[in-house]
PDB file of N, CA and C in Angstrom:
ATOM      1  N   MET A   1     -54.393 -85.093-165.780  1.00 75.00           N
ATOM      2  CA  MET A   1     -53.525 -84.266-164.956  1.00 75.00           C
ATOM      3  C   MET A   1     -53.779 -84.310-163.265  1.00 75.00           C
ATOM      4  N   ARG A   2     -54.783 -84.413-162.978  1.00 76.00           N
ATOM      5  CA  ARG A   2     -55.438 -84.328-161.529  1.00 76.00           C
ATOM      6  C   ARG A   2     -54.663 -85.442-160.980  1.00 76.00           C
ATOM      7  N   TYR A   3     -54.632 -86.753-161.442  1.00 79.00           N
ATOM      8  CA  TYR A   3     -54.267 -87.851-160.854  1.00 79.00           C
ATOM      9  C   TYR A   3     -52.567 -87.699-160.765  1.00 79.00           C
ATOM     10  N   LYS A   4     -51.995 -87.055-161.674  1.00 83.00           N
ATOM     11  CA  LYS A   4     -50.461 -86.904-161.717  1.00 83.00           C
ATOM     12  C   LYS A   4     -50.099 -86.022-160.459  1.00 83.00           C
ATOM     13  N   VAL A   5     -50.939 -84.922-160.269  1.00 83.00           N
ATOM     14  CA  VAL A   5     -50.694 -83.973-159.290  1.00 83.00           C
ATOM     15  C   VAL A   5     -50.883 -84.685-157.825  1.00 83.00           C
ATOM     16  N   THR A   6     -51.910 -85.494-157.708  1.00 89.00           N
ATOM     17  CA  THR A   6     -52.219 -86.165-156.582  1.00 89.00           C
ATOM     18  C   THR A   6     -51.099 -87.063-156.339  1.00 89.00           C
ATOM     19  N   PHE A   7     -50.795 -87.971-157.206  1.00 89.00           N
ATOM     20  CA  PHE A   7     -49.603 -88.766-156.961  1.00 89.00           C
ATOM     21  C   PHE A   7     -48.258 -88.200-156.569  1.00 89.00           C
ATOM     22  N   LEU A   8     -48.085 -87.218-157.297  1.00 88.00           N
ATOM     23  CA  LEU A   8     -46.874 -86.381-156.916  1.00 88.00           C
ATOM     24  C   LEU A   8     -46.955 -85.803-155.342  1.00 88.00           C
ATOM     25  N   ALA A   9     -48.013 -85.312-155.020  1.00 87.00           N
ATOM     26  CA  ALA A   9     -48.396 -84.804-153.759  1.00 87.00           C
ATOM     27  C   ALA A   9     -48.055 -85.998-152.733  1.00 87.00           C
ATOM     28  N   GLY A  10     -48.541 -87.272-153.039  1.00 87.00           N
ATOM     29  CA  GLY A  10     -48.466 -88.340-152.309  1.00 87.00           C
ATOM     30  C   GLY A  10     -46.886 -88.766-151.975  1.00 87.00           C
ATOM     31  N   VAL A  11     -46.233 -88.532-153.150  1.00 86.00           N
ATOM     32  CA  VAL A  11     -44.715 -88.995-153.007  1.00 86.00           C
ATOM     33  C   VAL A  11     -44.022 -87.975-152.318  1.00 86.00           C
ATOM     34  N   VAL A  12     -44.377 -86.853-152.336  1.00 83.00           N
ATOM     35  CA  VAL A  12     -43.571 -85.721-151.320  1.00 83.00           C
ATOM     36  C   VAL A  12     -43.963 -85.947-150.088  1.00 83.00           C
ATOM     37  N   LEU A  13     -45.544 -86.202-149.811  1.00 81.00           N
ATOM     38  CA  LEU A  13     -45.746 -86.296-148.301  1.00 81.00           C
ATOM     39  C   LEU A  13     -44.956 -87.790-147.981  1.00 81.00           C
ATOM     40  N   GLY A  14     -45.161 -88.718-148.651  1.00 80.00           N
ATOM     41  CA  GLY A  14     -44.372 -89.845-148.217  1.00 80.00           C
ATOM     42  C   GLY A  14     -42.633 -89.578-147.909  1.00 80.00           C
ATOM     43  N   TYR A  15     -42.312 -88.797-148.728  1.00 78.00           N
ATOM     44  CA  TYR A  15     -40.922 -88.417-148.397  1.00 78.00           C
ATOM     45  C   TYR A  15     -40.599 -87.604-147.295  1.00 78.00           C
ATOM     46  N   VAL A  16     -41.494 -86.744-146.952  1.00 73.00           N
ATOM     47  CA  VAL A  16     -41.499 -85.836-145.742  1.00 73.00           C
ATOM     48  C   VAL A  16     -41.681 -86.859-144.602  1.00 73.00           C
ATOM     49  N   VAL A  17     -42.538 -87.561-144.540  1.00 74.00           N
ATOM     50  CA  VAL A  17     -42.962 -88.375-143.326  1.00 74.00           C
ATOM     51  C   VAL A  17     -41.894 -89.608-143.008  1.00 74.00           C
ATOM     52  N   GLY A  18     -41.300 -90.050-144.302  1.00 72.00           N
ATOM     53  CA  GLY A  18     -40.401 -90.853-143.959  1.00 72.00           C
ATOM     54  C   GLY A  18     -38.892 -90.737-143.940  1.00 72.00           C
ATOM     55  N   THR A  19     -38.625 -89.391-144.263  1.00 65.00           N
ATOM     56  CA  THR A  19     -37.316 -89.042-144.583  1.00 65.00           C
ATOM     57  C   THR A  19     -36.106 -89.293-143.429  1.00 65.00           C
ATOM     58  N   ALA A  20     -34.990 -89.582-143.666  1.00 62.00           N
ATOM     59  CA  ALA A  20     -34.079 -89.900-142.697  1.00 62.00           C
ATOM     60  C   ALA A  20     -33.317 -88.488-142.701  1.00 62.00           C
ATOM     61  N   ALA A  21     -33.405 -87.490-143.410  1.00 65.00           N
ATOM     62  CA  ALA A  21     -32.655 -86.349-143.544  1.00 65.00           C
ATOM     63  C   ALA A  21     -33.006 -85.258-142.326  1.00 65.00           C
ATOM     64  N   GLY A  22     -33.952 -85.381-141.793  1.00 74.00           N
ATOM     65  CA  GLY A  22     -34.456 -84.728-140.619  1.00 74.00           C
ATOM     66  C   GLY A  22     -34.989 -83.343-140.948  1.00 74.00           C
ATOM     67  N   ARG A  23     -34.943 -82.697-139.703  1.00 76.00           N
ATOM     68  CA  ARG A  23     -35.556 -81.351-139.785  1.00 76.00           C
ATOM     69  C   ARG A  23     -35.263 -80.331-140.735  1.00 76.00           C
ATOM     70  N   GLU A  24     -33.704 -80.301-141.139  1.00 80.00           N
ATOM     71  CA  GLU A  24     -32.989 -79.516-142.150  1.00 80.00           C
ATOM     72  C   GLU A  24     -33.682 -79.714-143.468  1.00 80.00           C
ATOM     73  N   ARG A  25     -33.735 -80.914-143.825  1.00 79.00           N
ATOM     74  CA  ARG A  25     -34.242 -81.251-145.431  1.00 79.00           C
ATOM     75  C   ARG A  25     -35.855 -80.865-145.232  1.00 79.00           C
ATOM     76  N   TYR A  26     -36.580 -80.968-144.347  1.00 79.00           N
ATOM     77  CA  TYR A  26     -38.022 -80.714-144.113  1.00 79.00           C
ATOM     78  C   TYR A  26     -38.165 -79.034-144.398  1.00 79.00           C
ATOM     79  N   GLU A  27     -37.458 -78.413-143.671  1.00 86.00           N
ATOM     80  CA  GLU A  27     -37.471 -76.783-143.856  1.00 86.00           C
ATOM     81  C   GLU A  27     -37.023 -76.423-145.048  1.00 86.00           C
ATOM     82  N   GLU A  28     -36.103 -77.075-145.674  1.00 87.00           N
ATOM     83  CA  GLU A  28     -35.697 -76.657-147.123  1.00 87.00           C
ATOM     84  C   GLU A  28     -36.891 -76.877-147.879  1.00 87.00           C
ATOM     85  N   MET A  29     -37.469 -77.988-148.119  1.00 84.00           N
ATOM     86  CA  MET A  29     -38.678 -78.371-149.039  1.00 84.00           C
ATOM     87  C   MET A  29     -39.922 -77.478-148.574  1.00 84.00           C
ATOM     88  N   LYS A  30     -39.910 -77.151-147.242  1.00 88.00           N
ATOM     89  CA  LYS A  30     -41.034 -76.216-146.909  1.00 88.00           C
ATOM     90  C   LYS A  30     -40.944 -74.800-147.670  1.00 88.00           C
ATOM     91  N   LYS A  31     -39.566 -74.294-147.797  1.00 93.00           N
ATOM     92  CA  LYS A  31     -39.156 -72.935-148.062  1.00 93.00           C
ATOM     93  C   LYS A  31     -39.258 -73.265-149.703  1.00 93.00           C
ATOM     94  N   SER A  32     -38.997 -74.092-150.234  1.00 92.00           N
ATOM     95  CA  SER A  32     -39.086 -74.303-151.764  1.00 92.00           C
ATOM     96  C   SER A  32     -40.449 -74.302-152.151  1.00 92.00           C
ATOM     97  N   ALA A  33     -41.369 -74.964-151.298  1.00 89.00           N
ATOM     98  CA  ALA A  33     -42.910 -75.076-151.739  1.00 89.00           C
ATOM     99  C   ALA A  33     -43.598 -73.432-151.476  1.00 89.00           C
ATOM    100  N   ARG A  34     -43.204 -72.819-150.607  1.00 93.00           N
ATOM    101  CA  ARG A  34     -43.574 -71.495-150.301  1.00 93.00           C
ATOM    102  C   ARG A  34     -43.208 -70.816-151.645  1.00 93.00           C
ATOM    103  N   ARG A  35     -41.792 -70.834-151.911  1.00 93.00           N
ATOM    104  CA  ARG A  35     -41.421 -69.841-153.207  1.00 93.00           C
ATOM    105  C   ARG A  35     -42.252 -70.188-154.325  1.00 93.00           C
ATOM    106  N   PHE A  36     -42.358 -71.619-154.544  1.00 91.00           N
ATOM    107  CA  PHE A  36     -43.178 -72.154-155.728  1.00 91.00           C
ATOM    108  C   PHE A  36     -44.423 -71.557-155.700  1.00 91.00           C
ATOM    109  N   ALA A  37     -45.364 -71.416-154.370  1.00 90.00           N
ATOM    110  CA  ALA A  37     -46.569 -70.976-154.392  1.00 90.00           C
ATOM    111  C   ALA A  37     -46.920 -69.535-154.660  1.00 90.00           C
ATOM    112  N   GLN A  38     -45.765 -68.793-154.002  1.00 92.00           N
ATOM    113  CA  GLN A  38     -45.820 -67.458-154.150  1.00 92.00           C
ATOM    114  C   GLN A  38     -45.254 -66.837-155.594  1.00 92.00           C
ATOM    115  N   ASN A  39     -45.149 -67.693-156.394  1.00 92.00           N
ATOM    116  CA  ASN A  39     -44.570 -67.431-157.921  1.00 92.00           C
ATOM    117  C   ASN A  39     -45.691 -66.730-158.614  1.00 92.00           C
ATOM    118  N   PRO A  40     -45.612 -65.586-159.198  1.00 92.00           N
ATOM    119  CA  PRO A  40     -46.787 -64.783-159.672  1.00 92.00           C
ATOM    120  C   PRO A  40     -47.296 -65.744-160.944  1.00 92.00           C
ATOM    121  N   VAL A  41     -46.587 -66.674-161.659  1.00 93.00           N
ATOM    122  CA  VAL A  41     -47.052 -67.382-162.646  1.00 93.00           C
ATOM    123  C   VAL A  41     -47.958 -68.421-162.132  1.00 93.00           C
ATOM    124  N   VAL A  42     -47.544 -69.205-161.075  1.00 91.00           N
ATOM    125  CA  VAL A  42     -48.190 -70.105-160.503  1.00 91.00           C
ATOM    126  C   VAL A  42     -49.582 -69.547-159.731  1.00 91.00           C
ATOM    127  N   ARG A  43     -49.436 -68.497-159.264  1.00 92.00           N
ATOM    128  CA  ARG A  43     -50.685 -67.648-158.545  1.00 92.00           C
ATOM    129  C   ARG A  43     -51.728 -67.256-159.757  1.00 92.00           C
ATOM    130  N   ASN A  44     -51.316 -66.880-160.741  1.00 93.00           N
ATOM    131  CA  ASN A  44     -52.041 -66.573-162.020  1.00 93.00           C
ATOM    132  C   ASN A  44     -52.780 -67.626-162.500  1.00 93.00           C
ATOM    133  N   ALA A  45     -52.274 -68.824-162.694  1.00 92.00           N
ATOM    134  CA  ALA A  45     -52.726 -69.969-163.336  1.00 92.00           C
ATOM    135  C   ALA A  45     -53.596 -70.558-162.215  1.00 92.00           C
ATOM    136  N   ALA A  46     -53.334 -70.463-160.841  1.00 91.00           N
ATOM    137  CA  ALA A  46     -54.339 -70.858-159.902  1.00 91.00           C
ATOM    138  C   ALA A  46     -55.455 -70.261-159.863  1.00 91.00           C
ATOM    139  N   GLU A  47     -55.606 -68.912-160.124  1.00 92.00           N
ATOM    140  CA  GLU A  47     -56.562 -67.961-159.872  1.00 92.00           C
ATOM    141  C   GLU A  47     -57.467 -68.123-161.080  1.00 92.00           C
ATOM    142  N   THR A  48     -56.985 -68.261-162.253  1.00 94.00           N
ATOM    143  CA  THR A  48     -57.352 -68.680-163.580  1.00 94.00           C
ATOM    144  C   THR A  48     -58.385 -70.023-163.603  1.00 94.00           C
ATOM    145  N   ALA A  49     -57.646 -70.799-163.015  1.00 92.00           N
ATOM    146  CA  ALA A  49     -58.394 -72.223-162.763  1.00 92.00           C
ATOM    147  C   ALA A  49     -59.468 -72.177-161.958  1.00 92.00           C
ATOM    148  N   GLY A  50     -59.380 -71.261-160.937  1.00 92.00           N
ATOM    149  CA  GLY A  50     -60.522 -71.060-159.947  1.00 92.00           C
ATOM    150  C   GLY A  50     -61.495 -70.492-160.658  1.00 92.00           C
ATOM    151  N   GLN A  51     -61.281 -69.374-161.499  1.00 93.00           N
ATOM    152  CA  GLN A  51     -62.505 -68.571-162.136  1.00 93.00           C
ATOM    153  C   GLN A  51     -63.080 -69.550-163.156  1.00 93.00           C
ATOM    154  N   ASN A  52     -62.297 -70.119-163.982  1.00 93.00           N
ATOM    155  CA  ASN A  52     -62.770 -71.226-164.922  1.00 93.00           C
ATOM    156  C   ASN A  52     -63.725 -72.136-164.071  1.00 93.00           C
ATOM    157  N   GLY A  53     -63.099 -72.690-163.176  1.00 91.00           N
ATOM    158  CA  GLY A  53     -63.995 -73.810-162.380  1.00 91.00           C
ATOM    159  C   GLY A  53     -65.292 -73.118-161.803  1.00 91.00           C
ATOM    160  N   ARG A  54     -65.425 -71.962-161.040  1.00 90.00           N
ATOM    161  CA  ARG A  54     -66.635 -71.257-160.743  1.00 90.00           C
ATOM    162  C   ARG A  54     -67.499 -71.126-161.849  1.00 90.00           C
ATOM    163  N   ALA A  55     -67.042 -70.593-163.050  1.00 90.00           N
ATOM    164  CA  ALA A  55     -67.896 -70.457-164.243  1.00 90.00           C
ATOM    165  C   ALA A  55     -68.410 -71.627-164.657  1.00 90.00           C
ATOM    166  N   PHE A  56     -67.671 -72.662-164.908  1.00 90.00           N
ATOM    167  CA  PHE A  56     -68.117 -74.068-165.299  1.00 90.00           C
ATOM    168  C   PHE A  56     -69.017 -74.495-164.255  1.00 90.00           C
ATOM    169  N   ALA A  57     -69.097 -74.502-162.989  1.00 87.00           N
ATOM    170  CA  ALA A  57     -69.796 -74.963-162.019  1.00 87.00           C
ATOM    171  C   ALA A  57     -71.095 -73.977-162.004  1.00 87.00           C
ATOM    172  N   GLY A  58     -71.104 -72.822-162.327  1.00 84.00           N
ATOM    173  CA  GLY A  58     -72.353 -72.178-162.385  1.00 84.00           C
ATOM    174  C   GLY A  58     -73.172 -72.336-163.608  1.00 84.00           C
ATOM    175  N   LYS A  59     -72.480 -72.836-164.775  1.00 86.00           N
ATOM    176  CA  LYS A  59     -73.080 -73.187-166.104  1.00 86.00           C
ATOM    177  C   LYS A  59     -73.718 -74.496-165.765  1.00 86.00           C
ATOM    178  N   ALA A  60     -72.953 -75.405-165.176  1.00 84.00           N
ATOM    179  CA  ALA A  60     -73.565 -76.747-164.866  1.00 84.00           C
ATOM    180  C   ALA A  60     -74.816 -76.561-163.897  1.00 84.00           C
ATOM    181  N   PHE A  61     -74.890 -75.785-162.719  1.00 78.00           N
ATOM    182  CA  PHE A  61     -75.797 -75.580-161.986  1.00 78.00           C
ATOM    183  C   PHE A  61     -77.216 -75.225-162.764  1.00 78.00           C
ATOM    184  N   THR A  62     -76.762 -74.233-163.581  1.00 78.00           N
ATOM    185  CA  THR A  62     -77.957 -73.541-164.478  1.00 78.00           C
ATOM    186  C   THR A  62     -78.649 -74.782-165.158  1.00 78.00           C
ATOM    187  N   ALA A  63     -77.665 -75.431-165.905  1.00 78.00           N
ATOM    188  CA  ALA A  63     -78.241 -76.665-166.742  1.00 78.00           C
ATOM    189  C   ALA A  63     -79.017 -77.678-165.922  1.00 78.00           C
ATOM    190  N   VAL A  64     -78.360 -78.126-164.791  1.00 76.00           N
ATOM    191  CA  VAL A  64     -78.999 -79.090-164.075  1.00 76.00           C
ATOM    192  C   VAL A  64     -80.104 -78.585-163.421  1.00 76.00           C
ATOM    193  N   GLY A  65     -80.135 -77.404-162.843  1.00 69.00           N
ATOM    194  CA  GLY A  65     -81.151 -76.982-162.160  1.00 69.00           C
ATOM    195  C   GLY A  65     -82.502 -76.681-163.019  1.00 69.00           C
ATOM    196  N   GLY A  66     -82.303 -76.341-164.162  1.00 69.00           N
ATOM    197  CA  GLY A  66     -83.495 -76.167-165.158  1.00 69.00           C
ATOM    198  C   GLY A  66     -84.138 -77.362-165.435  1.00 69.00           C
ATOM    199  N   ARG A  67     -83.410 -78.662-165.510  1.00 71.00           N
ATOM    200  CA  ARG A  67     -83.962 -79.747-165.686  1.00 71.00           C
ATOM    201  C   ARG A  67     -84.518 -80.285-164.620  1.00 71.00           C
ATOM    202  N   VAL A  68     -83.898 -80.325-163.575  1.00 70.00           N
ATOM    203  CA  VAL A  68     -84.204 -81.244-162.129  1.00 70.00           C
ATOM    204  C   VAL A  68     -84.955 -80.368-161.249  1.00 70.00           C
ATOM    205  N   GLY A  69     -84.741 -78.923-161.470  1.00 59.00           N
ATOM    206  CA  GLY A  69     -85.462 -78.186-160.311  1.00 59.00           C
ATOM    207  C   GLY A  69     -87.005 -78.334-160.060  1.00 59.00           C
ATOM    208  N   ASP A  70     -87.732 -78.489-161.091  1.00 66.00           N
ATOM    209  CA  ASP A  70     -89.052 -78.821-160.931  1.00 66.00           C
ATOM    210  C   ASP A  70     -89.445 -80.212-160.463  1.00 66.00           C
ATOM    211  N   ALA A  71     -88.496 -81.134-160.575  1.00 71.00           N
ATOM    212  CA  ALA A  71     -88.800 -82.403-160.152  1.00 71.00           C
ATOM    213  C   ALA A  71     -88.559 -82.583-158.722  1.00 71.00           C
ATOM    214  N   LEU A  72     -87.774 -81.766-158.208  1.00 70.00           N
ATOM    215  CA  LEU A  72     -87.329 -81.856-156.891  1.00 70.00           C
ATOM    216  C   LEU A  72     -88.535 -81.625-155.655  1.00 70.00           C
ATOM    217  N   PRO A  73     -88.489 -82.363-154.511  1.00 74.00           N
ATOM    218  CA  PRO A  73     -89.527 -82.106-153.677  1.00 74.00           C
ATOM    219  C   PRO A  73     -89.313 -80.647-153.111  1.00 74.00           C
ATOM    220  N   PRO A  74     -90.113 -80.025-152.512  1.00 74.00           N
ATOM    221  CA  PRO A  74     -90.132 -78.443-151.963  1.00 74.00           C
ATOM    222  C   PRO A  74     -89.129 -78.618-150.941  1.00 74.00           C
ATOM    223  N   SER A  75     -88.915 -79.691-149.962  1.00 75.00           N
ATOM    224  CA  SER A  75     -88.111 -79.671-149.005  1.00 75.00           C
ATOM    225  C   SER A  75     -86.652 -79.505-149.442  1.00 75.00           C
ATOM    226  N   VAL A  76     -86.439 -80.064-150.607  1.00 73.00           N
ATOM    227  CA  VAL A  76     -84.868 -80.058-151.221  1.00 73.00           C
ATOM    228  C   VAL A  76     -84.845 -78.645-151.797  1.00 73.00           C
ATOM    229  N   ALA A  77     -85.720 -78.277-152.657  1.00 68.00           N
ATOM    230  CA  ALA A  77     -85.556 -76.945-153.326  1.00 68.00           C
ATOM    231  C   ALA A  77     -85.431 -75.710-152.242  1.00 68.00           C
ATOM    232  N   ARG A  78     -86.042 -75.897-150.894  1.00 72.00           N
ATOM    233  CA  ARG A  78     -85.957 -74.862-150.121  1.00 72.00           C
ATOM    234  C   ARG A  78     -84.480 -74.721-149.772  1.00 72.00           C
ATOM    235  N   ARG A  79     -83.843 -75.619-149.676  1.00 73.00           N
ATOM    236  CA  ARG A  79     -82.184 -75.711-149.240  1.00 73.00           C
ATOM    237  C   ARG A  79     -81.193 -75.323-150.327  1.00 73.00           C
ATOM    238  N   VAL A  80     -81.766 -75.185-151.628  1.00 70.00           N
ATOM    239  CA  VAL A  80     -80.756 -74.895-152.791  1.00 70.00           C
ATOM    240  C   VAL A  80     -81.169 -73.546-153.397  1.00 70.00           C
ATOM    241  N   PRO A  81     -80.275 -72.603-152.922  1.00 66.00           N
ATOM    242  CA  PRO A  81     -80.576 -71.055-153.213  1.00 66.00           C
ATOM    243  C   PRO A  81     -80.827 -70.839-154.642  1.00 66.00           C
ATOM    244  N   GLY A  82     -80.536 -71.406-155.689  1.00 63.00           N
ATOM    245  CA  GLY A  82     -80.802 -71.299-156.928  1.00 63.00           C
ATOM    246  C   GLY A  82     -82.286 -71.744-157.418  1.00 63.00           C
ATOM    247  N   LEU A  83     -82.878 -72.591-156.619  1.00 56.00           N
ATOM    248  CA  LEU A  83     -84.057 -73.241-156.926  1.00 56.00           C
ATOM    249  C   LEU A  83     -85.087 -72.730-156.005  1.00 56.00           C
ATOM    250  N   ARG A  84     -84.758 -71.603-155.131  1.00 54.00           N
ATOM    251  CA  ARG A  84     -85.742 -70.996-154.278  1.00 54.00           C
ATOM    252  C   ARG A  84     -86.796 -70.136-155.133  1.00 54.00           C
ATOM    253  N   ASP A  85     -86.440 -69.485-156.257  1.00 55.00           N
ATOM    254  CA  ASP A  85     -87.372 -68.677-157.033  1.00 55.00           C
ATOM    255  C   ASP A  85     -88.355 -69.488-157.858  1.00 55.00           C
ATOM    256  N   ARG A  86     -87.960 -70.780-157.987  1.00 48.00           N
ATOM    257  CA  ARG A  86     -88.753 -71.516-158.632  1.00 48.00           C
ATOM    258  C   ARG A  86     -90.165 -72.173-157.626  1.00 48.00           C
ATOM    259  N   ARG A  87     -89.889 -71.971-156.366  1.00 45.00           N
ATOM    260  CA  ARG A  87     -90.995 -72.412-155.366  1.00 45.00           C
ATOM    261  C   ARG A  87     -91.964 -71.363-155.288  1.00 45.00           C
ATOM    262  N   GLN A  88     -93.068 -71.689-154.837  1.00 46.00           N
ATOM    263  CA  GLN A  88     -94.177 -70.541-154.879  1.00 46.00           C
ATOM    264  C   GLN A  88     -93.956 -70.237-153.153  1.00 46.00           C
ATOM    265  N   GLY A  89     -94.551 -68.753-152.862  1.00 47.00           N
ATOM    266  CA  GLY A  89     -94.335 -68.296-151.709  1.00 47.00           C
ATOM    267  C   GLY A  89     -93.503 -67.103-151.685  1.00 47.00           C
ATOM    268  N   SER A  90     -93.468 -66.563-150.682  1.00 46.00           N
ATOM    269  CA  SER A  90     -92.769 -65.215-150.491  1.00 46.00           C
ATOM    270  C   SER A  90     -92.024 -65.297-149.297  1.00 46.00           C
ATOM    271  N   GLU A  91     -90.861 -66.025-149.322  1.00 49.00           N
ATOM    272  CA  GLU A  91     -89.959 -66.109-148.227  1.00 49.00           C
ATOM    273  C   GLU A  91     -88.544 -65.713-148.851  1.00 49.00           C
ATOM    274  N   ASP A  92     -87.869 -64.904-148.195  1.00 49.00           N
ATOM    275  CA  ASP A  92     -86.579 -64.424-148.788  1.00 49.00           C
ATOM    276  C   ASP A  92     -85.378 -65.649-148.296  1.00 49.00           C
ATOM    277  N   GLU A  93     -84.019 -65.408-148.842  1.00 53.00           N
ATOM    278  CA  GLU A  93     -83.249 -66.381-148.865  1.00 53.00           C
ATOM    279  C   GLU A  93     -82.799 -66.639-147.397  1.00 53.00           C
ATOM    280  N   TRP A  94     -83.442 -66.070-146.287  1.00 52.00           N
ATOM    281  CA  TRP A  94     -83.123 -66.503-144.953  1.00 52.00           C
ATOM    282  C   TRP A  94     -84.208 -67.283-144.177  1.00 52.00           C
ATOM    283  N   GLY A  95     -85.294 -67.597-145.157  1.00 51.00           N
ATOM    284  CA  GLY A  95     -86.511 -68.324-144.753  1.00 51.00           C
ATOM    285  C   GLY A  95     -87.334 -67.728-143.838  1.00 51.00           C
ATOM    286  N   THR A  96     -87.214 -66.450-143.898  1.00 51.00           N
ATOM    287  CA  THR A  96     -88.397 -65.676-143.043  1.00 51.00           C
ATOM    288  C   THR A  96     -89.334 -64.969-144.021  1.00 51.00           C
ATOM    289  N   SER A  97     -90.397 -64.884-143.594  1.00 50.00           N
ATOM    290  CA  SER A  97     -91.503 -64.264-144.330  1.00 50.00           C
ATOM    291  C   SER A  97     -91.121 -62.787-144.703  1.00 50.00           C
ATOM    292  N   ASN A  98     -91.611 -62.146-145.995  1.00 50.00           N
ATOM    293  CA  ASN A  98     -91.468 -60.764-146.159  1.00 50.00           C
ATOM    294  C   ASN A  98     -92.696 -60.066-145.539  1.00 50.00           C
ATOM    295  N   THR A  99     -93.654 -60.784-145.061  1.00 49.00           N
ATOM    296  CA  THR A  99     -94.848 -60.132-144.574  1.00 49.00           C
ATOM    297  C   THR A  99     -95.030 -59.639-143.187  1.00 49.00           C
TER     298      THR A  99
END
């Protein structure tokens, strides 16, 4: 599905760049795209996809972090917020000491 959308976006972009119809057709396409993006069904689908993606990314981070987190060097673990609690030391998320 992602490849189909990417292909379609490329076709539209190629048409816009290479069109001989001029500014009038460009404005018509722009207005149509704006109406499509503001459609409540499309907005709900995009928001649902975003929420599902964030949930999946969180689960993946937890699964990978649990397996790989202890094997990472401390310099890398300091840069990844979810792995900071695995390190020893008393630094907060800003990298400053609590003492």
